[in-house]
Short mmCIF file of C-alpha atoms in Angstrom, two decimals:
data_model
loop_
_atom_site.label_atom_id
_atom_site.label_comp_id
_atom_site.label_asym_id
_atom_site.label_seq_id
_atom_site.Cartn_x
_atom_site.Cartn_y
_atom_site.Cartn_z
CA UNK G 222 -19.92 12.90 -0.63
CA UNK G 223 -20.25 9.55 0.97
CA UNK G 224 -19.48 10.22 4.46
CA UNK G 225 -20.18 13.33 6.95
CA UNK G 226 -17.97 13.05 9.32
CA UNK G 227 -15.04 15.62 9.62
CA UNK G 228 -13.70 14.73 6.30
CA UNK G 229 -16.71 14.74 4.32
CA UNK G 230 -18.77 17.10 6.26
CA UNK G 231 -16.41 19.97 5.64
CA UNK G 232 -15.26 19.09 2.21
CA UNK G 233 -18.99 18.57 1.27
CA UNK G 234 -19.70 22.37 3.11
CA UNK G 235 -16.77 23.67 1.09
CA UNK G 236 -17.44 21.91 -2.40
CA UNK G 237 -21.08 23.69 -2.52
CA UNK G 238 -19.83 26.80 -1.40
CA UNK G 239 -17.51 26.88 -4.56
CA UNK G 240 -20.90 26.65 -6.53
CA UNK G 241 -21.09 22.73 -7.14
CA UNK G 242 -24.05 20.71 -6.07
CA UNK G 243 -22.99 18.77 -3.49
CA UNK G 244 -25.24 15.73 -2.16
CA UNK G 245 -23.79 14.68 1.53
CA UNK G 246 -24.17 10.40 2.15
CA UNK G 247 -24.73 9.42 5.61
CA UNK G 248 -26.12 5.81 6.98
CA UNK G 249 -26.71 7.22 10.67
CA UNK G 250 -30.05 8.64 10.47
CA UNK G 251 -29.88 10.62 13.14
CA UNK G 252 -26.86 12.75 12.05
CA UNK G 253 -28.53 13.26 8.82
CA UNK G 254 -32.07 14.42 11.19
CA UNK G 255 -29.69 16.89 13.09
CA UNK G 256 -27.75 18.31 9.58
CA UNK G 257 -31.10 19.08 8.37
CA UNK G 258 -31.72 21.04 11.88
CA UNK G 259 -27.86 22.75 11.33
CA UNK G 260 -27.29 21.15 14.34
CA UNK G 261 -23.20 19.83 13.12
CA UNK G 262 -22.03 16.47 14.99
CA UNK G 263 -18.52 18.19 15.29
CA UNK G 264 -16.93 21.10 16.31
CA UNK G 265 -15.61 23.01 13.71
CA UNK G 266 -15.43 27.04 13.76
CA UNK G 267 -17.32 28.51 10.95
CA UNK G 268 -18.82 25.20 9.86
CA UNK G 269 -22.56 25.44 11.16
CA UNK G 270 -22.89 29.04 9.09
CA UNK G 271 -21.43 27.34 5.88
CA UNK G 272 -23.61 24.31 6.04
CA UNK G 273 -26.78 26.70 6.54
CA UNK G 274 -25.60 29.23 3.77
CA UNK G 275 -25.30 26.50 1.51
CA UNK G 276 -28.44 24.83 2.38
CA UNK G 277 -30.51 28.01 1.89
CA UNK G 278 -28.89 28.81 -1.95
CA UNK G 279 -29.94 24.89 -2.71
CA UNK G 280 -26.04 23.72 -3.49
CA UNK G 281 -25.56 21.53 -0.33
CA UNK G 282 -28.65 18.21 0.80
CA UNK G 283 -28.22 15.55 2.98
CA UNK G 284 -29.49 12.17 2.83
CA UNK G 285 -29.39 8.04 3.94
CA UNK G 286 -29.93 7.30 0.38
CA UNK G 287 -26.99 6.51 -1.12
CA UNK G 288 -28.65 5.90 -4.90
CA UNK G 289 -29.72 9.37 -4.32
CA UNK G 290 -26.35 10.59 -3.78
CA UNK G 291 -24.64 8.84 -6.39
CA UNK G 292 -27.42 9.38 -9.54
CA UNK G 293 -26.41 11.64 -11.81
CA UNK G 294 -22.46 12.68 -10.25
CA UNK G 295 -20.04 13.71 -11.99
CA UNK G 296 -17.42 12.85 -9.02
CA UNK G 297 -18.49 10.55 -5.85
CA UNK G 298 -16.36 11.40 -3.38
CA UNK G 299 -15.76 8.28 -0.53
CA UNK G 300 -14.86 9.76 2.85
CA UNK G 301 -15.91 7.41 5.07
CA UNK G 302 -14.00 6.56 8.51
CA UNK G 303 -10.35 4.22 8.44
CA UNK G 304 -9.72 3.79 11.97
CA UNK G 305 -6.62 1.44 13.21
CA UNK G 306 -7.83 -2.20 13.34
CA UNK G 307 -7.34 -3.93 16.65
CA UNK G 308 -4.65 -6.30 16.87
CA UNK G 309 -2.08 -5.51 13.96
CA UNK G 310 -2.69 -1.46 13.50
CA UNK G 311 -3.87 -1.64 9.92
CA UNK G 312 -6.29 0.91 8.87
CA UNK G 313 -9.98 -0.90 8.47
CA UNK G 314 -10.33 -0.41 5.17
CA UNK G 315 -14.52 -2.40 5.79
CA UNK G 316 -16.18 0.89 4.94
CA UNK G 317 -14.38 2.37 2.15
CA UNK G 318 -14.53 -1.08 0.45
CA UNK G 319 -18.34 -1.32 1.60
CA UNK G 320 -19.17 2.18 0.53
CA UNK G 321 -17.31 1.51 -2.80
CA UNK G 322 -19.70 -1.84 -3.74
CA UNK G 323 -22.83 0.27 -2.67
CA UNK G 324 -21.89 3.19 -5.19
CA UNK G 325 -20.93 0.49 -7.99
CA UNK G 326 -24.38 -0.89 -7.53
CA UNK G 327 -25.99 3.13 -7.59
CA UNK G 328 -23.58 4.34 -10.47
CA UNK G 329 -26.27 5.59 -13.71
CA UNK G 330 -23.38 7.32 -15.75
CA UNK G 331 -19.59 7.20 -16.02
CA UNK G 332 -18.20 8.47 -13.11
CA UNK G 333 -14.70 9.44 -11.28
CA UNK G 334 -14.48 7.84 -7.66
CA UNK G 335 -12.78 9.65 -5.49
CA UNK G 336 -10.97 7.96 -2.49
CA UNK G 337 -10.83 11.03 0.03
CA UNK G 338 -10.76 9.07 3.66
CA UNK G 339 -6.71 8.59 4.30
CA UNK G 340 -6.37 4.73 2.82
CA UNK G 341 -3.00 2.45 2.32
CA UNK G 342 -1.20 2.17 -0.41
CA UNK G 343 -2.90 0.35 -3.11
CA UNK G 344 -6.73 1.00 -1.94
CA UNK G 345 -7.29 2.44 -5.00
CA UNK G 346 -6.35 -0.61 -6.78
CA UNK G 347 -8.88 -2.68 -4.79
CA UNK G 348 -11.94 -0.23 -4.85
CA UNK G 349 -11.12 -0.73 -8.87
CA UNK G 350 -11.68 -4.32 -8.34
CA UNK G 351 -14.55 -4.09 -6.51
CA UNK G 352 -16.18 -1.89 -9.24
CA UNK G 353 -14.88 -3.62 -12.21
CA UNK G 354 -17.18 -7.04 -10.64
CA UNK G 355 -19.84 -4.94 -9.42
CA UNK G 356 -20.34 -2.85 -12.48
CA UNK G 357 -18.24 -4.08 -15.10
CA UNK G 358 -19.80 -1.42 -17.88
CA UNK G 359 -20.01 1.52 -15.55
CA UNK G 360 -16.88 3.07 -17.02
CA UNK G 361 -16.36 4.43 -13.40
CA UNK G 362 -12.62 5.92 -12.74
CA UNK G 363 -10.85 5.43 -9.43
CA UNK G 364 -8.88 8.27 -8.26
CA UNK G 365 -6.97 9.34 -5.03
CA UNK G 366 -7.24 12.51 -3.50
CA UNK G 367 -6.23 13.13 0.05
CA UNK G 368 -7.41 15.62 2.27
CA UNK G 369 -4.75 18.04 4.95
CA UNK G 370 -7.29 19.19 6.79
CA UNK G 371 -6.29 20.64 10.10
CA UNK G 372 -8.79 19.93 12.89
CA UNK G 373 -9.84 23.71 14.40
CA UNK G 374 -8.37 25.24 10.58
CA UNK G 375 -10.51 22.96 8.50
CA UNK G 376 -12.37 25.46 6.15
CA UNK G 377 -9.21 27.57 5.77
CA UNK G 378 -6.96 24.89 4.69
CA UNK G 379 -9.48 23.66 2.31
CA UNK G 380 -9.86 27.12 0.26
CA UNK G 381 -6.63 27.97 0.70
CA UNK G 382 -4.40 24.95 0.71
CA UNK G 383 -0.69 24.46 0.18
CA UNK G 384 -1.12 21.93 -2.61
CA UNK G 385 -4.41 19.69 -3.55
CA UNK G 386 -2.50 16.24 -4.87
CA UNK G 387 -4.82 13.76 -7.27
CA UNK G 388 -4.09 10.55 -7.92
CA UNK G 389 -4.73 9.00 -11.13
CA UNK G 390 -3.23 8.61 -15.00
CA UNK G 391 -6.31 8.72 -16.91
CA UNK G 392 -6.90 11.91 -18.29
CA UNK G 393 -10.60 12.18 -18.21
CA UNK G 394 -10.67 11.69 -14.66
CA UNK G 395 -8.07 14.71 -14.18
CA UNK G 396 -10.11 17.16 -16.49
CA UNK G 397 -12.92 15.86 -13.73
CA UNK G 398 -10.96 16.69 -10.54
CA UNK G 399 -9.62 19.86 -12.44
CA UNK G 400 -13.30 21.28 -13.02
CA UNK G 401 -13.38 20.07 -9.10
CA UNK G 402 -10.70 22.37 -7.96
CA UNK G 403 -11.26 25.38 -10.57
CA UNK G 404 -12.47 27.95 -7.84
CA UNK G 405 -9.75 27.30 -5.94
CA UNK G 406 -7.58 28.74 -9.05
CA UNK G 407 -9.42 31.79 -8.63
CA UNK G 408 -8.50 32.55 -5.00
CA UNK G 409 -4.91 31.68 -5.04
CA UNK G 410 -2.71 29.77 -7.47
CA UNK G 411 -2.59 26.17 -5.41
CA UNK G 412 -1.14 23.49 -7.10
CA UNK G 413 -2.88 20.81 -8.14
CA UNK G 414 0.03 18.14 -8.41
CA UNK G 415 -1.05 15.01 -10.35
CA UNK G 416 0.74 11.46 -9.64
CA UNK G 417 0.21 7.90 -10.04
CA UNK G 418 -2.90 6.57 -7.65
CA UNK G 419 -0.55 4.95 -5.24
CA UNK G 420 1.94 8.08 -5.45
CA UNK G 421 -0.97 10.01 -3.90
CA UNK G 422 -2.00 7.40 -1.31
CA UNK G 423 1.43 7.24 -0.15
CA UNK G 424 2.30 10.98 -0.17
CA UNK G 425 -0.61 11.25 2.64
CA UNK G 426 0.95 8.52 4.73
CA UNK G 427 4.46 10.36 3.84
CA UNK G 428 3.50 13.57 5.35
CA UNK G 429 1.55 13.19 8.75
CA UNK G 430 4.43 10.58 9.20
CA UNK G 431 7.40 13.30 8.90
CA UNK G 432 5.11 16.08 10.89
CA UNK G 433 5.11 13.81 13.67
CA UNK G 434 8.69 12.72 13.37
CA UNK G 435 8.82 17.22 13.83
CA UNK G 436 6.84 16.89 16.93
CA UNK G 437 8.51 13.88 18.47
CA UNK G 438 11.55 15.05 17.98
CA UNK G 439 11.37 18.65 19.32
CA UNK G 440 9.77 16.97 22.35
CA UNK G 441 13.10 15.18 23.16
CA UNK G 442 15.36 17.86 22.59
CA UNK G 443 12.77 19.31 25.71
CA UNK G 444 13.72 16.94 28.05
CA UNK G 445 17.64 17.39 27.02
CA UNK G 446 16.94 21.59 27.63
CA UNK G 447 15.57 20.32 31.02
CA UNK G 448 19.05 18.41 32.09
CA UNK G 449 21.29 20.89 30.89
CA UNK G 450 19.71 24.09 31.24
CA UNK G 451 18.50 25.57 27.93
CA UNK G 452 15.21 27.03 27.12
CA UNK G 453 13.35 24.44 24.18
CA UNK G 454 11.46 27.39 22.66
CA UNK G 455 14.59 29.67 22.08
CA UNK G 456 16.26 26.59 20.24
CA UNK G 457 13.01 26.23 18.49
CA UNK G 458 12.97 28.98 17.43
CA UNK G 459 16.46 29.03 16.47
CA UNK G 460 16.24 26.25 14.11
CA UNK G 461 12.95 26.88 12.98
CA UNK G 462 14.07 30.17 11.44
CA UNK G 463 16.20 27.86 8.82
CA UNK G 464 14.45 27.74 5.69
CA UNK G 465 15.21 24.59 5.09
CA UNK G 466 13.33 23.26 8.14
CA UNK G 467 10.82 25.67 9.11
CA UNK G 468 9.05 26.86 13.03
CA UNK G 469 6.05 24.57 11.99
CA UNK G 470 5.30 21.87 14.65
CA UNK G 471 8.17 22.96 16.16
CA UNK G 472 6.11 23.18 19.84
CA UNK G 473 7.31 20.98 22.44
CA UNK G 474 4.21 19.53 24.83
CA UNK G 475 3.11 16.51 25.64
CA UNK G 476 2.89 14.84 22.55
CA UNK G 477 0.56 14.51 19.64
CA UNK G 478 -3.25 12.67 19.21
CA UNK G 479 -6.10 13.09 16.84
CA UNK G 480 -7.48 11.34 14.35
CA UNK G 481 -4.87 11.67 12.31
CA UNK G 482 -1.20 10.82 13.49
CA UNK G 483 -1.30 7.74 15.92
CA UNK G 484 -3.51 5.93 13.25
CA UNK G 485 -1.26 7.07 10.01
CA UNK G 486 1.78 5.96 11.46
CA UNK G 487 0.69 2.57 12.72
CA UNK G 488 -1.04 1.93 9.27
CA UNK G 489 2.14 3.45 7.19
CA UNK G 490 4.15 0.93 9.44
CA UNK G 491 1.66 -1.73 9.18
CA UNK G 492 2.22 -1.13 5.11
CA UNK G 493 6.00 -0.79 5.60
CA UNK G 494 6.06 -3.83 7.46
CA UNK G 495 3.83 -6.21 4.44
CA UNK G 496 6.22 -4.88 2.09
CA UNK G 497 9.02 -5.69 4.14
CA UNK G 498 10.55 -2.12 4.72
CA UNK G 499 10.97 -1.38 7.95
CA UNK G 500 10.80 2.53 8.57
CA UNK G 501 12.86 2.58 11.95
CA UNK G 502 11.66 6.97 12.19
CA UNK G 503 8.52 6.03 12.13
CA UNK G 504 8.72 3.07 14.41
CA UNK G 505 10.55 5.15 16.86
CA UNK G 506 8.87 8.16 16.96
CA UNK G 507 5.90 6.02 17.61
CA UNK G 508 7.14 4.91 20.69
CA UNK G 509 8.59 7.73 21.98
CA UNK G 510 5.04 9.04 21.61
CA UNK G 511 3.39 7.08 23.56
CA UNK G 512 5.73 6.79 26.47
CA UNK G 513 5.57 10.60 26.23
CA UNK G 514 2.39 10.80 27.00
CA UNK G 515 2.12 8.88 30.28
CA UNK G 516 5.40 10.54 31.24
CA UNK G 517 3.72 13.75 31.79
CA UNK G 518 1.99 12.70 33.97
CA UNK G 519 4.92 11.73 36.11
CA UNK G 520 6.25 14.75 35.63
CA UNK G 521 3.45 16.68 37.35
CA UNK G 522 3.56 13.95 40.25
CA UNK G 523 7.37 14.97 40.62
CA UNK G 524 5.80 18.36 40.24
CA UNK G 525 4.38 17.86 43.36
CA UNK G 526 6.76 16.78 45.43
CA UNK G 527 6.61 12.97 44.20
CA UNK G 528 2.72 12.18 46.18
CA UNK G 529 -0.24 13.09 44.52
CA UNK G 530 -2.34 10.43 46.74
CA UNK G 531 -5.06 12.15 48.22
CA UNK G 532 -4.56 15.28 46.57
CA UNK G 533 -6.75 17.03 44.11
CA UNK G 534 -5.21 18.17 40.61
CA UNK G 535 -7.18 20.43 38.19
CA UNK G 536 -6.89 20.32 34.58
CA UNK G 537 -7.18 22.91 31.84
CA UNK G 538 -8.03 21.45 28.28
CA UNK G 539 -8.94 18.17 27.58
CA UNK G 540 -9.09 17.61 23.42
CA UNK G 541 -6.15 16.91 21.48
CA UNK G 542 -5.92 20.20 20.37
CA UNK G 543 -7.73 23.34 20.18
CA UNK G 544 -10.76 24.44 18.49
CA UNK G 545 -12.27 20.79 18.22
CA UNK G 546 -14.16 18.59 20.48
CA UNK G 547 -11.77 15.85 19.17
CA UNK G 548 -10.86 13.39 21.70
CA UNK G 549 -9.14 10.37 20.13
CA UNK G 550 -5.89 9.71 21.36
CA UNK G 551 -5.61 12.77 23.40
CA UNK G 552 -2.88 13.44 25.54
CA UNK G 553 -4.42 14.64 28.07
CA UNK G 554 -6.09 10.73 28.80
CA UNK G 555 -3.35 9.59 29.56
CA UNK G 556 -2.04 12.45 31.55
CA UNK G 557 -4.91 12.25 33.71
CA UNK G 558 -4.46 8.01 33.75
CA UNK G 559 -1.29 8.56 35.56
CA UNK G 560 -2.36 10.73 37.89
CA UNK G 561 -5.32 8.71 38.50
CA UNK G 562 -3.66 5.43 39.45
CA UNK G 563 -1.47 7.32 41.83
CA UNK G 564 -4.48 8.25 43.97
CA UNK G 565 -5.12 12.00 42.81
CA UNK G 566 -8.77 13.47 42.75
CA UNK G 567 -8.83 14.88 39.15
CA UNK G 568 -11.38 18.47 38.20
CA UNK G 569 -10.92 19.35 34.34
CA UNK G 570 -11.89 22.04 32.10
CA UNK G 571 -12.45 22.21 28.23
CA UNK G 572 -14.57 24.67 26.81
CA UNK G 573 -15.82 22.61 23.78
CA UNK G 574 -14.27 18.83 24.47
CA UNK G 575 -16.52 17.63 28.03
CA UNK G 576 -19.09 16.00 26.51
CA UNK G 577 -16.99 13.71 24.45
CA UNK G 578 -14.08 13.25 27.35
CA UNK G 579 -16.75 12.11 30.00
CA UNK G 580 -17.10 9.04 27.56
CA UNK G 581 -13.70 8.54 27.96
CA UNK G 582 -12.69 9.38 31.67
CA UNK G 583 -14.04 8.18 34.85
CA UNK G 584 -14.41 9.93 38.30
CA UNK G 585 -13.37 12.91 36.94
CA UNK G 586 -14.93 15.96 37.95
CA UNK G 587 -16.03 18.77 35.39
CA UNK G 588 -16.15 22.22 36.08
CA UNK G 589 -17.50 25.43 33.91
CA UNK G 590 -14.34 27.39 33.86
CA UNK G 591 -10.61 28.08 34.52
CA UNK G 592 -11.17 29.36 37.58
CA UNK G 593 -13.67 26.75 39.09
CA UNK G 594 -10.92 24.16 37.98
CA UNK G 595 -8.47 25.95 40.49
CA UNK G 596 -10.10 26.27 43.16
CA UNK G 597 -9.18 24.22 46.01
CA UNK G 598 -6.50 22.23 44.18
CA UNK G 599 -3.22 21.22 45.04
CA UNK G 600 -2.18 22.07 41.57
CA UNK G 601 -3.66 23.18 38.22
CA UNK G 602 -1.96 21.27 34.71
CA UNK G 603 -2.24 23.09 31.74
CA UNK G 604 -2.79 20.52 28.80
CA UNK G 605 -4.51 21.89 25.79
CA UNK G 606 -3.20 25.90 24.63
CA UNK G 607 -7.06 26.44 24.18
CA UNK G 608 -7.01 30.63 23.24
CA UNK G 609 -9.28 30.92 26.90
CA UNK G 610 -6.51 29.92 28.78
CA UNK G 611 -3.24 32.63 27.07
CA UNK G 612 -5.21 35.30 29.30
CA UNK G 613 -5.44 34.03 32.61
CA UNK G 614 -5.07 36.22 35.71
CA UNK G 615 -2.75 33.84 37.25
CA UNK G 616 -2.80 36.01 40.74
CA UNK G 617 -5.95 34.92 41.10
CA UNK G 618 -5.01 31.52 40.23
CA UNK G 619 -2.35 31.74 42.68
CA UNK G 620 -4.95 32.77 45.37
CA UNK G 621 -7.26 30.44 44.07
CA UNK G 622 -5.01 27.28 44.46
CA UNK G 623 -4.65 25.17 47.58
CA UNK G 624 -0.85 25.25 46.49
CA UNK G 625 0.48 27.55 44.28
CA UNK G 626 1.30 25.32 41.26
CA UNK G 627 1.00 25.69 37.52
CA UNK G 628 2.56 22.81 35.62
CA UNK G 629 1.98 23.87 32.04
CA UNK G 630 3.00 21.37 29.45
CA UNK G 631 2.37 23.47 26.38
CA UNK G 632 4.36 26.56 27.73
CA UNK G 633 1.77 29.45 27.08
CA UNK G 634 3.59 31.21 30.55
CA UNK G 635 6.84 33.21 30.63
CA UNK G 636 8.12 31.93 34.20
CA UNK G 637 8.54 35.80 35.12
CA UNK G 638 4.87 36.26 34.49
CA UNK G 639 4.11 33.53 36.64
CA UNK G 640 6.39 34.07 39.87
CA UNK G 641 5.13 37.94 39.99
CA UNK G 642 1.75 36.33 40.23
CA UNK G 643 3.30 34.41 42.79
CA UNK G 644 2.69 31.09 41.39
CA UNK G 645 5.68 27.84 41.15
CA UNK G 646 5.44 27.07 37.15
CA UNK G 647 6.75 24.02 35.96
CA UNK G 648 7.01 24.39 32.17
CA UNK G 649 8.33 21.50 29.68
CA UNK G 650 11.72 21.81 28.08
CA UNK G 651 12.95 24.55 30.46
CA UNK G 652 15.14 24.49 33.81
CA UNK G 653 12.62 24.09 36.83
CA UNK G 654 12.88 27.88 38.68
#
């Protein structure tokens, strides 16, 4: 596993704990010094206790080595990072295509590379290249096989996925990846759908694309339930319960981040765009995103009364989403941008994320709890539905609170709940009470 960041860190974890051998690739010496102290460089529930299980029975190593890794696989798995490249969007495709010369170079028997990291269509095609003039008689196969891994999920949606989807027409390399997957056969029947490489690469793209089309989308019909008096999660609910479009991601908030969707859809543009295909969803939805974003924070600055110069604004959950210490492309940075350049005094909260936002924010303030984040503000902004915050006793909040205002842009409060406590809620995609 070439790689040991989220991807290749928990597929690694999980591949061992099937029974394989599993030999986990890392250039930064120092994250390989702290795997071999179980000390994980992300947040993952359950992960530290699977690495260390896995470690003890002898299935799972870690290593800088690379020629270490590689000798003697039966499957090299490449999950190394594709972030967005500055200036046109593209994914930076510089360390799967390095990664893929190193392993050419390593290779001592046939093997199937496996391009896990989330690549453009046609990757596949080039990593062939590269191995073809690196190690013309290897007899290496290049195969796709992307990962859904949900950040905070990660070990549950790799044991019991929806679907695992491989990539490739030769059929060696599919008896490899099916010998991959066998445990999985055992737990549940999961489907192991075979296509064409560039079917799989694009059925990645495909996906995170239409989720956050799902997202975007719900989001606006929350501002229309604002104008005209509707509740957003009653018509969410309402359509979610058709079949044929289902309650996931069906949450309105203040938009999405990760890892994941901001990159996928600029690079799936990006692709759409070289192949001259313009995908106007995507394009839109992209936008609409980001706007989003920075909107919320206007919307707590209307919150409170249209000034927030001078005042102090607390803020519960920083990371993208829950159970992660993910920061990239969080909402919440941009939340707490706005209210930044209109003169408030931001205090924030996250029980895992702090370390990685204070690389990210300035002059912000943290605080060890909920509670701490309250006190003294002129209002407290609910941005991430961390499980910590469902529970809250908001009349202490209330009390707590300068001004009694919770603005909470991912709607974990019933407004009745909140005005007994005798707090003002603001929620999103609901009529202001």
């Amino acid at each position: 596993m070439i790689g040991t960041g989220y991807v290749g860190l928990v597929s690694g974890a999980c591949f061992s704990d099937f029974g394989h051998e599993v030999v986990c690739v890392d250039k930064d010496a120092r994250k390989i010094e702290l795997l071999h102290q179980n000390v994980m460089p992300i947040y993952e529930p359950g992960l530290a206790e699977l690495v260390s299980s896995n470690v003890r029975a002898g299935r799972l190593s870690f290593t800088t080595d690379l020629a270490e890794g590689v000798k003697d696989a039966d499957a090299v798995f490449i999950a190394v990072g594709t972030p967005s490249r500055r200036g046109d969007g593209h994914a930076d495709l510089s360390y799967v295509f390095a990664a893929a010369e190193e392993i050419g170079r390593a290779l001592t028997k046939p093997s199937v590379i496996v391009t896990k990291s989330t690549v453009p269509v046609g990757t596949g095609d080039e990593v062939e290249r590269i191995l073809a003039e690196v190690a013309p008689n290897s007899g290496a196969k290049v195969v796709s096989n992307p990962e859904f891994l949900r950040e905070g999920a990660a070990i549950e949606d790799f044991k019991r996925p929806d679907r695992v989807v491989v990539g490739t027409d030769d059929e060696g390399a599919r008896q490899v990846m099916r010998e991959v997957y066998r445990p999985l056969s055992l737990n549940q029947s999961a489907p192991i759908l075979f296509t064409g490489r560039r079917t799989s690469e694009l059925i990645k793209y495909a996906a995170n694309a239409f989720l956050a089309v799902k997202i975007t989308f719900i989001n606006e019909i929350a501002d229309l339930c604002e104008m005209v008096g509707a509740d957003v999660q009653e018509v969410s609910r309402g359509i979610g319960l058709d079949n044929r479009i289902g309650s996931k991601f069906l949450h309105a908030g203040p938009g999405y981040g990760g890892s994941c969707f901001p990159k996928d859809t600029l690079a799936l543009l990006k692709t759409a765009a070289d192949n001259d295909t313009p995908l106007r969803i995507v394009e839109a939805t992209v936008q609409v995103n980001d706007a989003r974003k920075r909107a919320m924070g206007r919307k707590v600055i209307k919150a409170m009364g249209g000034d927030v110069r001078g005042k102090t604004i607390g803020v519960l959950g920083l990371t993208f989403k829950p159970n992660t210490d993910d920061m990239r492309d969080a909402p919440s940075l941009s939340v707490i941008a706005a209210l930044q350049d209109a003169g408030a005094t931001i205090k924030a909260y996250d029980p895992e994320g702090a370390e990685q936002a204070s690389k990210l924010l300035t002059d912000v303030e943290f605080t060890k709890g909920p509670y701490e984040t309250a006190e003294g503000a002129d209002a407290l902004v609910l941005v991430t539905e961390w499980d910590a915050f469902r529970a809250l006793d908001l009349g202490r909040i209330a009390q707590t609170l300068k001004t009694p205002l919770l603005v909470d842009l991912r709607n974990v409060y019933p407004p009745a709940e909140a005005e007994r406590a005798g707090l003002k809620l603001v929620s999103i995609g609901k009529a202001s009470r």
